[in-house]
Amino acid sequence: MFLPFFPAERLRRIARDLPPERPLALTARIGSQRLVVALDLCARRQGVYPGMPASRAQAMLPGLLLKESMPQAEARALERLAFWCARYSPLVAAEPPDGLVLDISGCAHLFGGEEKLLADLLARLARMGLTARAALAGSLGAAHALARYGESRAALVPADVPLAERLAPLPVAALRLAEERGEALRRLGFETIGDLLEAPRAPLSRRFGREVLERLDQALGRAAEPFVPLAHSERIETKLSFLEPVAAAEALSGAVERLCEELCGLLAARQEGARRLDLLLARLDRSTAFLSVRLARPSRKPAHMARLLIERLGELDCGLGVENARLLASATAPLRPDQIASSLAGRQEEPDLSELVDRLSSRLGGAHIFRTAPVESDFPERAVRRVPAMARARAMARAGTRPKEWPRPARLLAHPEPVEVTALLPDYPPAFFIWKGRRHRVRRADGPERIFGEWWREASEIALVRDYFQVEDEAGARFWLFRQAGSGGLARWYLHGFFG
Amino acid sequence: MAETRTKAETGWRAGILSRLRQEIGALEGAAESRHCLAFGAKALDAHLPDGGLRLGALHEFSGGPAGLFPDEGGARPATKNFAGGAGEIAAATLFVAAILARLEGPVLWCLSARDLFAPSLAAAGLDPERVIYAETWHARDVPVAMEEGLKHAGLAAVVGETGRLGLTASRRLQLAAEASGVTALALSRPFRRGAEGGEPNAAMTRWRITPLPSSAPALSLPVLSLPAVSGLAGVSASPVAGIGRGSWRVELLRCRGADPALFVTEAADAAGHLGVSALLPRGEAAPDRARSAA
């Protein structure tokens, strides 16, 4: 299928304020020039062509609307259109910038035959405001050529008509050749595909390489051509329509439970579990209330899903009432049926905490449920990193060695608090320190443990050195103090944590 | 023949008796799962009615300023800090970690303050891999998270750094713990001054753990005690002694079926065991203050 004016018509679909009677062209800056890259039928009829400098087009047609082209948005729109075409066949692909490919083998009879399918497709596209040309043929290459260079807007090549017959009058450019190759063929007098077909193959191949013959064979259906359809995942969803608009929380909870049960049935059939659930409630005023829940592990337990969703139903504003509810498993992962562990094996299974993690996450937010993983850093502030609760912490072995060397406090102050210290000699642990106005006499002490700044993390730490002391005061309380050289070579003391 | 009949009869009677005992036990609310975790410190275990810490129940631990009170032969200084401060709760934190270390299975640790230093738990024998943290914005949300965790029978225990735990909240937690068999350990951190202890709650046991001056370690600081180091010959030893294993004042404020008591133990070792103190176990003497606080 060929959409000759797709970019321009896409723009018209979005920007409805564009005056329909004025021709429209899209421009892009190529090198130092602004060139017309796409246009609509009206502009084409009045002599604008792609590749024309924008200024010339403007001069020629003063009423011409010029807009910037947006290749990425256009590609996305084309892909969306391809997905829309999935109503005709599950195998669809976008051929940027202006083509769509549908493999309708085995689908045509659902629409009452190939002709009717084509007519339906073109009619629907026309209603969307898209000019389309479609061709249906036994090979991708032939369909491509006929859609772009054929005479009819809806070309159909029945299976019993040889493709060569229909392709022969078309120009060689229809073969999807590189531009300079088509140019070269034309210079040698090959105007149409028919000319190529009559020529002996061996010299052609010698002169032009394999590409020309390959494309020819593909168009004629003699050589196979790969067709990569868009990754089209089937949506797993369940829907429940209410007889009357519903707003009561109990009724909605009941509906959610039913939806979850149905959804889990679908998931079980596919041996998948949901990673993310989206609940969409269609309100009476045609707006949609929306709720989405993530799961720590793929799951297909209806009770668990329902509890997560119902807990958060209160967040939703049902307005005047809800007409229908849809539940979508918008992300899934393979989930095999569980093997029930035999009690004979004697091996204790690790209890599954994912349900607990999900429930807590939905209450507190996912980032607030975590495990800690050690980081290889001497700096206590950096020694711990948060990892998701369901991630198995791996590198624990290395960290296990450190606490044996030097003890670490049970409680750490986020910001070390300055203390006043009296030490007998500079390198000694303090004899007294004053913290929050109270004097602590040091009875016992251990240290120093010297920690160097990690210059590879921050340049300002090159000169940073901390000497940590564990001290016990006369009451038995244990503190973690450190001495750090401050400005002017003066050592400052800080309290950083508490031992038990 | 007669002998076998009597044997069968006695067996039958024994069956009835044990069934009755179970029924009575169930009525008393203890169910049959009267699992306990012994501390391994004799004086402590002997004092507790079950011979240890009852599992599947709520226990509360609080902290406070270090030292012995004057009537205990110490000079516990008045402090301006409240009992929920990071320094005051550190010993209780390790006490709880030591209990967890001797349980098996994953642990949920609910916190609202950001001062817990996770690597230190390993020093009390608690493998960091076993702990899942749930962080709330406010201390009042901690019991909510705890209750959620207590419903999950796969956990070994749920720790919560709660503020003051009231009667209703503690009863909910106690019931949830009984139902699932998951042990609930509340680290009570009243974040306002003067709010410590006092109020009654439904915890099975209530404890207060504070540090005590430790005894001398086996070796003093070796760093500067090398006379061979030239230039340091004059300095033969560090001016202060080195630090050994800490001591704790473990106060049982309240326990169903046992009197309040005071113990002195050594701090938990790397396997989560409390040392029986070289000082003095004075389990019998129940200080009046403790009773009034319960």
PDB file of N, CA, C and O in Angstrom, chain B residues 243-294:
ATOM      1  N   ILE B 243      39.280  -0.851  73.529  1.00  0.00           N
ATOM      2  CA  ILE B 243      37.867  -1.205  73.691  1.00  0.00           C
ATOM      3  C   ILE B 243      37.678  -2.691  73.477  1.00  0.00           C
ATOM      4  O   ILE B 243      38.198  -3.258  72.518  1.00  0.00           O
ATOM      5  N   GLY B 244      36.995  -3.321  74.364  1.00  0.00           N
ATOM      6  CA  GLY B 244      36.672  -4.734  74.193  1.00  0.00           C
ATOM      7  C   GLY B 244      35.194  -4.898  73.900  1.00  0.00           C
ATOM      8  O   GLY B 244      34.540  -3.999  73.363  1.00  0.00           O
ATOM      9  N   ARG B 245      34.682  -6.055  74.252  1.00  0.00           N
ATOM     10  CA  ARG B 245      33.262  -6.305  74.037  1.00  0.00           C
ATOM     11  C   ARG B 245      32.456  -5.433  74.998  1.00  0.00           C
ATOM     12  O   ARG B 245      32.808  -5.280  76.160  1.00  0.00           O
ATOM     13  N   GLY B 246      31.384  -4.870  74.498  1.00  0.00           N
ATOM     14  CA  GLY B 246      30.594  -3.963  75.313  1.00  0.00           C
ATOM     15  C   GLY B 246      29.756  -4.685  76.338  1.00  0.00           C
ATOM     16  O   GLY B 246      29.619  -5.910  76.314  1.00  0.00           O
ATOM     17  N   SER B 247      29.220  -3.934  77.251  1.00  0.00           N
ATOM     18  CA  SER B 247      28.306  -4.487  78.254  1.00  0.00           C
ATOM     19  C   SER B 247      26.956  -3.813  78.101  1.00  0.00           C
ATOM     20  O   SER B 247      26.877  -2.639  77.753  1.00  0.00           O
ATOM     21  N   TRP B 248      25.944  -4.585  78.411  1.00  0.00           N
ATOM     22  CA  TRP B 248      24.601  -4.030  78.312  1.00  0.00           C
ATOM     23  C   TRP B 248      23.870  -4.199  79.625  1.00  0.00           C
ATOM     24  O   TRP B 248      24.023  -5.197  80.331  1.00  0.00           O
ATOM     25  N   ARG B 249      23.057  -3.235  79.887  1.00  0.00           N
ATOM     26  CA  ARG B 249      22.133  -3.317  80.993  1.00  0.00           C
ATOM     27  C   ARG B 249      20.801  -3.680  80.364  1.00  0.00           C
ATOM     28  O   ARG B 249      20.200  -2.889  79.643  1.00  0.00           O
ATOM     29  N   VAL B 250      20.391  -4.924  80.574  1.00  0.00           N
ATOM     30  CA  VAL B 250      19.171  -5.417  79.941  1.00  0.00           C
ATOM     31  C   VAL B 250      18.082  -5.436  80.994  1.00  0.00           C
ATOM     32  O   VAL B 250      18.146  -6.189  81.953  1.00  0.00           O
ATOM     33  N   GLU B 251      17.118  -4.572  80.807  1.00  0.00           N
ATOM     34  CA  GLU B 251      16.084  -4.405  81.804  1.00  0.00           C
ATOM     35  C   GLU B 251      14.789  -4.981  81.256  1.00  0.00           C
ATOM     36  O   GLU B 251      14.323  -4.561  80.193  1.00  0.00           O
ATOM     37  N   LEU B 252      14.237  -5.950  81.956  1.00  0.00           N
ATOM     38  CA  LEU B 252      12.933  -6.484  81.570  1.00  0.00           C
ATOM     39  C   LEU B 252      11.893  -5.667  82.308  1.00  0.00           C
ATOM     40  O   LEU B 252      11.735  -5.782  83.517  1.00  0.00           O
ATOM     41  N   LEU B 253      11.210  -4.789  81.572  1.00  0.00           N
ATOM     42  CA  LEU B 253      10.281  -3.876  82.225  1.00  0.00           C
ATOM     43  C   LEU B 253       8.967  -4.556  82.531  1.00  0.00           C
ATOM     44  O   LEU B 253       8.335  -4.298  83.539  1.00  0.00           O
ATOM     45  N   ARG B 254       8.557  -5.414  81.600  1.00  0.00           N
ATOM     46  CA  ARG B 254       7.268  -6.062  81.789  1.00  0.00           C
ATOM     47  C   ARG B 254       7.283  -7.368  81.034  1.00  0.00           C
ATOM     48  O   ARG B 254       7.826  -7.469  79.932  1.00  0.00           O
ATOM     49  N   CYS B 255       6.693  -8.380  81.663  1.00  0.00           N
ATOM     50  CA  CYS B 255       6.602  -9.667  81.000  1.00  0.00           C
ATOM     51  C   CYS B 255       5.412 -10.397  81.594  1.00  0.00           C
ATOM     52  O   CYS B 255       5.262 -10.439  82.815  1.00  0.00           O
ATOM     53  N   ARG B 256       4.568 -10.937  80.732  1.00  0.00           N
ATOM     54  CA  ARG B 256       3.442 -11.722  81.230  1.00  0.00           C
ATOM     55  C   ARG B 256       3.992 -12.971  81.909  1.00  0.00           C
ATOM     56  O   ARG B 256       4.688 -13.752  81.283  1.00  0.00           O
ATOM     57  N   GLY B 257       3.672 -13.130  83.162  1.00  0.00           N
ATOM     58  CA  GLY B 257       4.073 -14.350  83.861  1.00  0.00           C
ATOM     59  C   GLY B 257       5.462 -14.295  84.448  1.00  0.00           C
ATOM     60  O   GLY B 257       6.015 -15.328  84.807  1.00  0.00           O
ATOM     61  N   ALA B 258       6.058 -13.114  84.525  1.00  0.00           N
ATOM     62  CA  ALA B 258       7.357 -13.017  85.182  1.00  0.00           C
ATOM     63  C   ALA B 258       7.514 -11.614  85.739  1.00  0.00           C
ATOM     64  O   ALA B 258       6.888 -10.665  85.262  1.00  0.00           O
ATOM     65  N   ASP B 259       8.347 -11.507  86.751  1.00  0.00           N
ATOM     66  CA  ASP B 259       8.574 -10.205  87.366  1.00  0.00           C
ATOM     67  C   ASP B 259       9.519  -9.376  86.520  1.00  0.00           C
ATOM     68  O   ASP B 259      10.340  -9.919  85.785  1.00  0.00           O
ATOM     69  N   PRO B 260       9.417  -8.090  86.636  1.00  0.00           N
ATOM     70  CA  PRO B 260      10.441  -7.248  86.016  1.00  0.00           C
ATOM     71  C   PRO B 260      11.807  -7.605  86.585  1.00  0.00           C
ATOM     72  O   PRO B 260      11.907  -8.043  87.728  1.00  0.00           O
ATOM     73  N   ALA B 261      12.843  -7.442  85.813  1.00  0.00           N
ATOM     74  CA  ALA B 261      14.160  -7.855  86.283  1.00  0.00           C
ATOM     75  C   ALA B 261      15.213  -7.053  85.566  1.00  0.00           C
ATOM     76  O   ALA B 261      14.951  -6.389  84.560  1.00  0.00           O
ATOM     77  N   LEU B 262      16.396  -7.120  86.113  1.00  0.00           N
ATOM     78  CA  LEU B 262      17.514  -6.377  85.536  1.00  0.00           C
ATOM     79  C   LEU B 262      18.679  -7.336  85.334  1.00  0.00           C
ATOM     80  O   LEU B 262      19.019  -8.106  86.236  1.00  0.00           O
ATOM     81  N   PHE B 263      19.266  -7.354  84.181  1.00  0.00           N
ATOM     82  CA  PHE B 263      20.389  -8.229  83.882  1.00  0.00           C
ATOM     83  C   PHE B 263      21.530  -7.393  83.358  1.00  0.00           C
ATOM     84  O   PHE B 263      21.316  -6.343  82.748  1.00  0.00           O
ATOM     85  N   VAL B 264      22.715  -7.904  83.586  1.00  0.00           N
ATOM     86  CA  VAL B 264      23.875  -7.295  82.964  1.00  0.00           C
ATOM     87  C   VAL B 264      24.487  -8.342  82.057  1.00  0.00           C
ATOM     88  O   VAL B 264      24.811  -9.445  82.507  1.00  0.00           O
ATOM     89  N   THR B 265      24.585  -8.031  80.793  1.00  0.00           N
ATOM     90  CA  THR B 265      25.128  -9.015  79.850  1.00  0.00           C
ATOM     91  C   THR B 265      26.237  -8.369  79.043  1.00  0.00           C
ATOM     92  O   THR B 265      26.411  -7.149  79.054  1.00  0.00           O
ATOM     93  N   GLU B 266      26.957  -9.238  78.349  1.00  0.00           N
ATOM     94  CA  GLU B 266      27.908  -8.714  77.373  1.00  0.00           C
ATOM     95  C   GLU B 266      27.171  -8.499  76.060  1.00  0.00           C
ATOM     96  O   GLU B 266      26.200  -9.205  75.758  1.00  0.00           O
ATOM     97  N   ALA B 267      27.645  -7.574  75.277  1.00  0.00           N
ATOM     98  CA  ALA B 267      26.997  -7.265  74.004  1.00  0.00           C
ATOM     99  C   ALA B 267      27.031  -8.494  73.108  1.00  0.00           C
ATOM    100  O   ALA B 267      27.847  -9.400  73.282  1.00  0.00           O
ATOM    101  N   ALA B 268      26.110  -8.485  72.116  1.00  0.00           N
ATOM    102  CA  ALA B 268      25.992  -9.624  71.216  1.00  0.00           C
ATOM    103  C   ALA B 268      27.268  -9.806  70.410  1.00  0.00           C
ATOM    104  O   ALA B 268      27.905  -8.836  70.005  1.00  0.00           O
ATOM    105  N   ASP B 269      27.628 -11.074  70.210  1.00  0.00           N
ATOM    106  CA  ASP B 269      28.805 -11.344  69.386  1.00  0.00           C
ATOM    107  C   ASP B 269      28.371 -11.538  67.929  1.00  0.00           C
ATOM    108  O   ASP B 269      27.208 -11.346  67.592  1.00  0.00           O
ATOM    109  N   ALA B 270      29.310 -11.943  67.096  1.00  0.00           N
ATOM    110  CA  ALA B 270      29.031 -12.015  65.663  1.00  0.00           C
ATOM    111  C   ALA B 270      28.024 -13.104  65.314  1.00  0.00           C
ATOM    112  O   ALA B 270      27.564 -13.175  64.178  1.00  0.00           O
ATOM    113  N   ALA B 271      27.674 -13.966  66.254  1.00  0.00           N
ATOM    114  CA  ALA B 271      26.666 -14.980  65.976  1.00  0.00           C
ATOM    115  C   ALA B 271      25.349 -14.623  66.639  1.00  0.00           C
ATOM    116  O   ALA B 271      24.423 -15.421  66.650  1.00  0.00           O
ATOM    117  N   GLY B 272      25.279 -13.447  67.233  1.00  0.00           N
ATOM    118  CA  GLY B 272      24.042 -13.012  67.855  1.00  0.00           C
ATOM    119  C   GLY B 272      23.841 -13.557  69.250  1.00  0.00           C
ATOM    120  O   GLY B 272      22.736 -13.560  69.765  1.00  0.00           O
ATOM    121  N   HIS B 273      24.895 -14.050  69.878  1.00  0.00           N
ATOM    122  CA  HIS B 273      24.748 -14.565  71.233  1.00  0.00           C
ATOM    123  C   HIS B 273      25.164 -13.516  72.244  1.00  0.00           C
ATOM    124  O   HIS B 273      26.174 -12.833  72.082  1.00  0.00           O
ATOM    125  N   LEU B 274      24.362 -13.418  73.292  1.00  0.00           N
ATOM    126  CA  LEU B 274      24.719 -12.522  74.385  1.00  0.00           C
ATOM    127  C   LEU B 274      25.693 -13.268  75.271  1.00  0.00           C
ATOM    128  O   LEU B 274      25.501 -14.446  75.558  1.00  0.00           O
ATOM    129  N   GLY B 275      26.723 -12.602  75.703  1.00  0.00           N
ATOM    130  CA  GLY B 275      27.631 -13.253  76.636  1.00  0.00           C
ATOM    131  C   GLY B 275      27.056 -13.195  78.037  1.00  0.00           C
ATOM    132  O   GLY B 275      26.378 -12.239  78.400  1.00  0.00           O
ATOM    133  N   VAL B 276      27.296 -14.239  78.809  1.00  0.00           N
ATOM    134  CA  VAL B 276      26.927 -14.145  80.221  1.00  0.00           C
ATOM    135  C   VAL B 276      27.986 -13.268  80.860  1.00  0.00           C
ATOM    136  O   VAL B 276      29.187 -13.508  80.739  1.00  0.00           O
ATOM    137  N   SER B 277      27.538 -12.261  81.512  1.00  0.00           N
ATOM    138  CA  SER B 277      28.474 -11.226  81.912  1.00  0.00           C
ATOM    139  C   SER B 277      29.450 -11.695  82.982  1.00  0.00           C
ATOM    140  O   SER B 277      29.142 -12.525  83.833  1.00  0.00           O
ATOM    141  N   ALA B 278      30.616 -11.146  82.878  1.00  0.00           N
ATOM    142  CA  ALA B 278      31.606 -11.395  83.922  1.00  0.00           C
ATOM    143  C   ALA B 278      31.284 -10.538  85.135  1.00  0.00           C
ATOM    144  O   ALA B 278      31.832 -10.732  86.199  1.00  0.00           O
ATOM    145  N   LEU B 279      30.393  -9.590  84.966  1.00  0.00           N
ATOM    146  CA  LEU B 279      30.026  -8.734  86.092  1.00  0.00           C
ATOM    147  C   LEU B 279      29.096  -9.478  87.041  1.00  0.00           C
ATOM    148  O   LEU B 279      29.495 -10.419  87.702  1.00  0.00           O
ATOM    149  N   LEU B 280      27.890  -9.102  87.083  1.00  0.00           N
ATOM    150  CA  LEU B 280      27.000  -9.721  88.066  1.00  0.00           C
ATOM    151  C   LEU B 280      25.610  -9.902  87.477  1.00  0.00           C
ATOM    152  O   LEU B 280      24.991  -8.947  87.015  1.00  0.00           O
ATOM    153  N   PRO B 281      25.122 -11.125  87.439  1.00  0.00           N
ATOM    154  CA  PRO B 281      23.739 -11.308  87.050  1.00  0.00           C
ATOM    155  C   PRO B 281      22.841 -11.052  88.251  1.00  0.00           C
ATOM    156  O   PRO B 281      22.903 -11.760  89.241  1.00  0.00           O
ATOM    157  N   ARG B 282      22.069 -10.028  88.167  1.00  0.00           N
ATOM    158  CA  ARG B 282      21.192  -9.785  89.319  1.00  0.00           C
ATOM    159  C   ARG B 282      19.741  -9.834  88.863  1.00  0.00           C
ATOM    160  O   ARG B 282      19.026  -8.852  88.866  1.00  0.00           O
ATOM    161  N   GLY B 283      19.376 -10.994  88.424  1.00  0.00           N
ATOM    162  CA  GLY B 283      18.046 -11.214  87.883  1.00  0.00           C
ATOM    163  C   GLY B 283      16.948 -11.114  88.907  1.00  0.00           C
ATOM    164  O   GLY B 283      15.823 -10.749  88.594  1.00  0.00           O
ATOM    165  N   GLU B 284      17.270 -11.435  90.151  1.00  0.00           N
ATOM    166  CA  GLU B 284      16.201 -11.511  91.158  1.00  0.00           C
ATOM    167  C   GLU B 284      15.702 -10.119  91.552  1.00  0.00           C
ATOM    168  O   GLU B 284      14.521  -9.874  91.674  1.00  0.00           O
ATOM    169  N   ALA B 285      16.681  -9.250  91.712  1.00  0.00           N
ATOM    170  CA  ALA B 285      16.317  -7.939  92.224  1.00  0.00           C
ATOM    171  C   ALA B 285      15.573  -7.149  91.156  1.00  0.00           C
ATOM    172  O   ALA B 285      16.105  -6.848  90.105  1.00  0.00           O
ATOM    173  N   ALA B 286      14.336  -6.882  91.432  1.00  0.00           N
ATOM    174  CA  ALA B 286      13.555  -6.099  90.487  1.00  0.00           C
ATOM    175  C   ALA B 286      13.450  -4.669  90.988  1.00  0.00           C
ATOM    176  O   ALA B 286      12.851  -4.403  92.011  1.00  0.00           O
ATOM    177  N   PRO B 287      14.063  -3.758  90.305  1.00  0.00           N
ATOM    178  CA  PRO B 287      14.033  -2.378  90.793  1.00  0.00           C
ATOM    179  C   PRO B 287      12.625  -1.814  90.729  1.00  0.00           C
ATOM    180  O   PRO B 287      11.863  -2.099  89.825  1.00  0.00           O
ATOM    181  N   ASP B 288      12.291  -1.032  91.726  1.00  0.00           N
ATOM    182  CA  ASP B 288      10.945  -0.487  91.811  1.00  0.00           C
ATOM    183  C   ASP B 288      10.625   0.406  90.626  1.00  0.00           C
ATOM    184  O   ASP B 288       9.517   0.432  90.131  1.00  0.00           O
ATOM    185  N   ARG B 289      11.648   1.094  90.190  1.00  0.00           N
ATOM    186  CA  ARG B 289      11.433   2.025  89.105  1.00  0.00           C
ATOM    187  C   ARG B 289      10.940   1.285  87.858  1.00  0.00           C
ATOM    188  O   ARG B 289      10.046   1.724  87.176  1.00  0.00           O
ATOM    189  N   ALA B 290      11.559   0.132  87.630  1.00  0.00           N
ATOM    190  CA  ALA B 290      11.180  -0.645  86.449  1.00  0.00           C
ATOM    191  C   ALA B 290       9.724  -1.060  86.532  1.00  0.00           C
ATOM    192  O   ALA B 290       9.000  -1.025  85.558  1.00  0.00           O
ATOM    193  N   ARG B 291       9.305  -1.433  87.712  1.00  0.00           N
ATOM    194  CA  ARG B 291       7.936  -1.911  87.851  1.00  0.00           C
ATOM    195  C   ARG B 291       6.951  -0.764  87.578  1.00  0.00           C
ATOM    196  O   ARG B 291       5.952  -0.916  86.918  1.00  0.00           O
ATOM    197  N   SER B 292       7.297   0.358  88.089  1.00  0.00           N
ATOM    198  CA  SER B 292       6.370   1.464  87.901  1.00  0.00           C
ATOM    199  C   SER B 292       6.347   1.910  86.442  1.00  0.00           C
ATOM    200  O   SER B 292       5.350   2.423  85.968  1.00  0.00           O
ATOM    201  N   ALA B 293       7.434   1.660  85.761  1.00  0.00           N
ATOM    202  CA  ALA B 293       7.478   2.076  84.359  1.00  0.00           C
ATOM    203  C   ALA B 293       6.712   1.110  83.476  1.00  0.00           C
ATOM    204  O   ALA B 293       6.322   1.454  82.377  1.00  0.00           O
ATOM    205  N   ALA B 294       6.509  -0.113  83.940  1.00  0.00           N
ATOM    206  CA  ALA B 294       5.921  -1.141  83.090  1.00  0.00           C
ATOM    207  C   ALA B 294       4.458  -0.841  82.781  1.00  0.00           C
ATOM    208  O   ALA B 294       3.784  -0.181  83.529  1.00  0.00           O
TER     209      ALA B 294
END
